[in-house]
Short mmCIF file of C-alpha atoms and ligand atoms in Angstrom, two decimals:
data_model
loop_
_atom_site.label_atom_id
_atom_site.label_comp_id
_atom_site.label_asym_id
_atom_site.label_seq_id
_atom_site.Cartn_x
_atom_site.Cartn_y
_atom_site.Cartn_z
CA MET W 1 15.52 -27.33 18.85
CA GLN W 2 18.33 -29.13 16.66
CA PHE W 3 15.92 -30.79 14.63
CA ARG W 4 13.52 -27.73 13.88
CA GLU W 5 16.79 -25.73 13.25
CA ALA W 6 17.75 -28.39 10.67
CA ALA W 7 14.34 -28.97 9.31
CA SER W 8 13.98 -24.83 8.50
CA ARG W 9 16.85 -24.80 6.56
CA LEU W 10 16.10 -27.93 4.61
CA PHE W 11 12.70 -26.30 4.24
CA ARG W 12 14.20 -22.89 2.86
CA PHE W 13 16.43 -24.85 0.73
CA VAL W 14 13.72 -26.74 -0.95
CA LEU W 15 12.07 -23.16 -1.42
CA ASP W 16 15.31 -21.75 -3.15
CA PHE W 17 16.30 -24.48 -5.42
CA GLY W 18 13.53 -26.95 -5.42
CA LEU W 19 10.82 -24.50 -6.52
CA PRO W 20 11.03 -22.68 -9.79
CA ALA W 21 11.24 -18.74 -9.07
CA ARG W 22 7.91 -17.04 -9.23
CA CYS W 23 7.00 -13.53 -10.16
CA GLY W 24 7.03 -11.42 -6.84
CA GLY W 25 3.58 -9.94 -8.22
CA CYS W 26 1.44 -12.64 -9.81
CA GLY W 27 3.36 -15.86 -9.23
CA THR W 28 3.95 -16.80 -12.33
CA ILE W 29 7.26 -18.89 -12.90
CA VAL W 30 10.01 -16.82 -13.80
CA ASP W 31 13.64 -17.53 -15.05
CA ASP W 32 15.29 -15.10 -12.35
CA VAL W 33 14.74 -15.54 -8.31
CA ASP W 34 13.90 -12.02 -6.80
CA SER W 35 12.18 -11.00 -9.84
CA PHE W 36 9.01 -10.27 -11.98
CA CYS W 37 7.29 -11.31 -15.00
CA GLY W 38 7.13 -9.26 -18.11
CA GLY W 39 3.45 -8.41 -17.27
CA CYS W 40 3.97 -7.13 -13.76
CA TRP W 41 7.56 -5.40 -14.73
CA LYS W 42 5.56 -3.39 -17.08
CA GLU W 43 2.96 -2.37 -14.36
CA LEU W 44 5.57 -1.43 -11.55
CA ASP W 45 6.56 2.13 -11.87
CA PHE W 46 10.11 2.32 -10.91
CA LEU W 47 11.52 5.44 -10.01
CA GLN W 48 14.66 7.28 -10.97
CA GLY W 49 16.34 10.77 -10.56
CA GLY W 50 14.50 13.49 -8.94
CA CYS W 51 15.41 15.83 -6.00
CA SER W 52 18.72 15.02 -4.80
CA ILE W 53 16.93 15.12 -1.04
CA CYS W 54 13.58 13.89 -1.70
CA GLY W 55 13.35 12.10 -4.71
CA LEU W 56 10.43 13.81 -6.38
CA PRO W 57 10.59 14.58 -9.84
CA LEU W 58 12.11 17.65 -10.85
CA GLU W 59 10.49 21.01 -12.53
CA ALA W 60 13.58 22.61 -13.75
CA THR W 61 15.76 20.23 -15.73
CA ASP W 62 19.16 22.23 -14.33
CA ALA W 63 18.46 21.97 -10.45
CA GLU W 64 19.35 19.39 -8.28
CA VAL W 65 17.15 20.22 -5.40
CA CYS W 66 13.64 20.73 -5.71
CA GLY W 67 12.06 24.42 -4.42
CA ALA W 68 10.15 22.39 -1.61
CA CYS W 69 13.44 21.12 -0.17
CA LEU W 70 15.53 24.31 -0.75
CA ALA W 71 12.51 26.49 1.28
CA ARG W 72 12.35 23.76 3.96
CA PRO W 73 14.77 20.96 3.92
CA PRO W 74 13.67 17.83 5.30
CA ARG W 75 15.39 16.21 8.32
CA LEU W 76 15.97 13.18 6.02
CA ASP W 77 19.12 13.63 3.96
CA ARG W 78 18.00 11.78 1.01
CA ILE W 79 14.99 9.91 0.47
CA ARG W 80 14.50 7.08 -2.11
CA ALA W 81 11.85 4.54 -2.72
CA ALA W 82 12.37 1.31 -5.62
CA VAL W 83 8.93 2.00 -7.43
CA ALA W 84 6.00 4.13 -7.13
CA TYR W 85 2.91 2.66 -4.79
CA GLY W 86 0.16 1.04 -7.23
CA GLU W 87 -1.72 -1.93 -7.30
CA ILE W 88 1.15 -4.51 -7.85
CA SER W 89 3.44 -2.71 -5.26
CA ARG W 90 0.70 -2.38 -2.70
CA SER W 91 0.01 -6.42 -3.22
CA ILE W 92 3.68 -7.46 -2.42
CA ALA W 93 3.56 -4.83 0.51
CA LEU W 94 0.76 -6.21 2.10
CA ARG W 95 1.50 -9.90 1.23
CA LEU W 96 4.52 -9.30 3.13
CA LYS W 97 3.10 -7.50 6.18
CA TYR W 98 0.32 -9.94 6.82
CA GLY W 99 1.80 -13.31 5.24
CA ARG W 100 5.56 -13.04 6.37
CA LYS W 101 6.78 -13.85 2.90
CA VAL W 102 10.47 -13.68 3.31
CA GLY W 103 10.94 -14.27 -0.13
CA LEU W 104 9.26 -10.99 -1.27
CA ALA W 105 11.39 -8.91 1.14
CA ARG W 106 14.49 -10.45 -0.63
CA THR W 107 12.90 -9.99 -3.90
CA MET W 108 11.82 -5.83 -2.41
CA SER W 109 15.68 -5.62 -1.13
CA ARG W 110 17.09 -6.46 -4.51
CA TYR W 111 15.36 -3.31 -6.18
CA MET W 112 16.21 -1.15 -3.18
CA ARG W 113 20.03 -2.17 -2.84
CA PRO W 114 20.62 -0.12 -5.98
CA LEU W 115 19.35 3.20 -4.60
CA LEU W 116 21.85 3.04 -1.28
CA GLY W 117 25.11 3.49 -3.65
CA GLU W 118 28.52 3.18 -1.93
CA LEU W 119 27.89 3.38 2.07
CA PRO W 120 30.54 4.22 4.88
CA ALA W 121 31.70 1.64 7.16
CA GLU W 122 29.77 3.23 10.36
CA ALA W 123 26.43 2.73 8.29
CA ILE W 124 23.85 0.96 9.79
CA LEU W 125 20.30 -0.38 8.90
CA VAL W 126 17.54 0.75 11.19
CA PRO W 127 14.28 -0.29 10.29
CA VAL W 128 11.18 1.96 11.17
CA PRO W 129 9.50 0.22 14.16
CA LEU W 130 6.50 -0.85 15.43
CA HIS W 131 4.73 -0.29 18.51
CA ARG W 132 5.11 -3.63 21.18
CA SER W 133 1.39 -3.84 20.56
CA ARG W 134 1.00 -4.27 17.02
CA LEU W 135 4.38 -6.07 17.13
CA TRP W 136 2.73 -8.63 19.47
CA ARG W 137 -0.39 -8.92 17.59
CA ARG W 138 1.42 -9.87 14.16
CA GLY W 139 4.44 -11.48 15.68
CA PHE W 140 7.12 -9.52 13.21
CA ASN W 141 7.97 -6.00 11.84
CA GLN W 142 7.98 -5.97 7.86
CA SER W 143 10.49 -3.32 8.17
CA VAL W 144 13.25 -5.88 9.86
CA LEU W 145 12.76 -8.35 7.53
CA VAL W 146 13.41 -5.92 4.63
CA ALA W 147 16.24 -4.69 6.29
CA ARG W 148 17.84 -7.96 7.23
CA GLU W 149 17.90 -8.75 3.18
CA LEU W 150 19.44 -5.60 2.66
CA SER W 151 21.99 -6.25 4.82
CA LYS W 152 22.65 -9.58 3.17
CA ARG W 153 22.92 -7.72 -0.28
CA THR W 154 25.45 -5.08 1.32
CA GLY W 155 27.10 -6.26 4.19
CA VAL W 156 25.57 -3.48 6.43
CA PRO W 157 24.72 -4.56 9.96
CA VAL W 158 20.93 -4.10 10.83
CA ALA W 159 20.41 -1.99 14.46
CA ALA W 160 16.92 -3.51 14.67
CA ASP W 161 16.70 -1.98 18.29
CA ALA W 162 18.25 1.50 17.66
CA LEU W 163 14.86 3.27 17.51
CA GLN W 164 11.97 2.35 19.66
CA ARG W 165 8.49 3.39 19.41
CA VAL W 166 7.17 4.00 22.73
CA ARG W 167 3.71 5.28 21.56
CA ALA W 168 1.23 3.56 19.23
CA THR W 169 0.10 6.20 16.67
CA PRO W 170 -3.25 5.84 14.74
CA PRO W 171 -3.64 5.42 11.43
CA LEU W 172 -2.07 8.81 9.66
CA LYS W 173 -4.61 8.03 6.75
CA GLY W 174 -6.69 11.42 6.02
CA LEU W 175 -4.50 13.63 8.50
CA ASN W 176 -2.98 16.61 6.85
CA MET W 177 0.96 17.08 7.05
CA ARG W 178 0.50 19.29 10.20
CA GLN W 179 -1.67 16.83 11.64
CA ARG W 180 0.50 13.79 10.82
CA ARG W 181 3.52 15.71 12.06
CA ARG W 182 1.71 16.64 15.69
CA THR W 183 0.63 12.64 15.79
CA VAL W 184 3.97 11.27 15.60
CA ALA W 185 5.83 13.91 17.28
CA GLY W 186 7.22 11.83 20.71
CA ALA W 187 6.38 8.33 19.36
CA PHE W 188 9.99 7.26 18.71
CA ARG W 189 12.74 7.35 20.93
CA PRO W 190 16.39 6.36 20.57
CA ASN W 191 17.97 3.20 22.42
CA ARG W 192 20.62 4.79 24.66
CA ASN W 193 22.41 1.51 24.75
CA VAL W 194 23.34 2.00 20.91
CA ASP W 195 25.87 4.38 20.24
CA LEU W 196 24.40 6.53 17.40
CA ARG W 197 27.07 9.38 17.34
CA GLY W 198 28.69 10.09 14.04
CA ARG W 199 27.05 6.99 12.13
CA THR W 200 25.16 7.11 9.00
CA ILE W 201 21.62 5.59 9.58
CA ILE W 202 19.39 4.30 6.46
CA LEU W 203 16.29 4.08 7.62
CA VAL W 204 14.03 1.36 6.23
CA ASP W 205 10.69 1.11 5.73
CA ASP W 206 8.51 -1.01 3.27
CA VAL W 207 5.92 2.01 1.98
CA MET W 208 6.34 5.96 2.13
CA THR W 209 3.21 8.18 2.07
CA THR W 210 4.36 11.57 3.31
CA GLY W 211 7.56 10.51 4.95
CA SER W 212 6.34 12.43 8.38
CA THR W 213 6.91 9.22 10.22
CA ALA W 214 10.61 9.03 8.91
CA ASN W 215 11.29 12.44 9.22
CA ALA W 216 9.95 12.07 13.15
CA CYS W 217 12.38 9.15 13.33
CA ALA W 218 15.35 11.34 11.25
CA ARG W 219 14.86 14.15 13.99
CA ILE W 220 15.12 11.43 16.91
CA LEU W 221 18.30 9.99 15.40
CA LYS W 222 20.20 13.23 14.89
CA ARG W 223 19.26 14.63 18.22
CA ALA W 224 21.19 11.17 19.45
CA GLY W 225 24.33 12.10 17.29
CA ALA W 226 23.62 10.71 13.80
CA GLU W 227 25.60 12.44 11.14
CA ARG W 228 23.36 11.52 8.39
CA VAL W 229 19.87 9.89 7.94
CA ASP W 230 18.37 8.48 4.72
CA LEU W 231 15.52 6.76 4.09
CA VAL W 232 15.20 3.65 1.75
CA SER W 233 11.48 2.05 1.27
CA TRP W 234 10.08 -0.24 -1.40
CA ALA W 235 7.18 1.44 -2.89
CA ARG W 236 6.35 5.69 -2.12
CA VAL W 237 2.94 7.27 -2.69
CA ILE W 238 3.48 9.64 -5.72
CA ARG W 239 0.75 12.48 -5.72
CA PRO W 240 0.70 15.60 -7.93
CA VAL W 241 2.77 18.35 -5.86
CA ARG W 242 0.04 20.15 -3.33
CA ALA W 243 0.38 23.41 -1.52
CA ASP W 244 0.94 21.76 2.00
CA ALA W 245 3.72 19.16 1.33
ZN1 ZN V 1 3.63 -11.24 -12.59
ZN1 ZN V 2 13.26 17.51 -2.84
#
């Protein structure tokens, strides 16, 4: 065991210092670690500003909160993503999900960190959990890898077991907002052994689609006493505003 640990540490050392830094998007050699080459950088759509709650672009320039959030405030207090979901951001998310490339989690966290701002002392990072069956098949939860890297950058602890997924949910693709809400309702449960009262919780996910999963998590966490629940993800699907959103 000790030998294995030492070997894995050495391996990581070689990866970190022995090899040149590579672009997270295409693998070309770059000057800076956890960064992108010029071509990939131009392709990535870094998200900025927008509604102070949901982060989507605002129509009225003097408003802070968008019409949709005013009409129906989401359970999440703040939603932020580093980049729009596109070819490169998707490929990075997929390579992390199926290839367990921790370096990619580190790259993602670099661009997610500035979205968190100042964090209160009682904040915790909570990765959106996978159901046991999926975790068993894949062996790891990609959001936990990202949360751990964010923790290294912020000093905020990860509470990977604060939230449990008690029901496996079918893919939400193709479902409308109401169907999504219904599908994920009751899928999560707070861990009774973790005291969530008064906590600021940063939910961590790799890709956010409509936010219905994260909203279901937020509802459960607030019922368990959480003061505030924010969501930070690597990529976010940006669609034109729809009537049913
Ligand atoms: Zn590149
Ligand atoms: Zn909004």
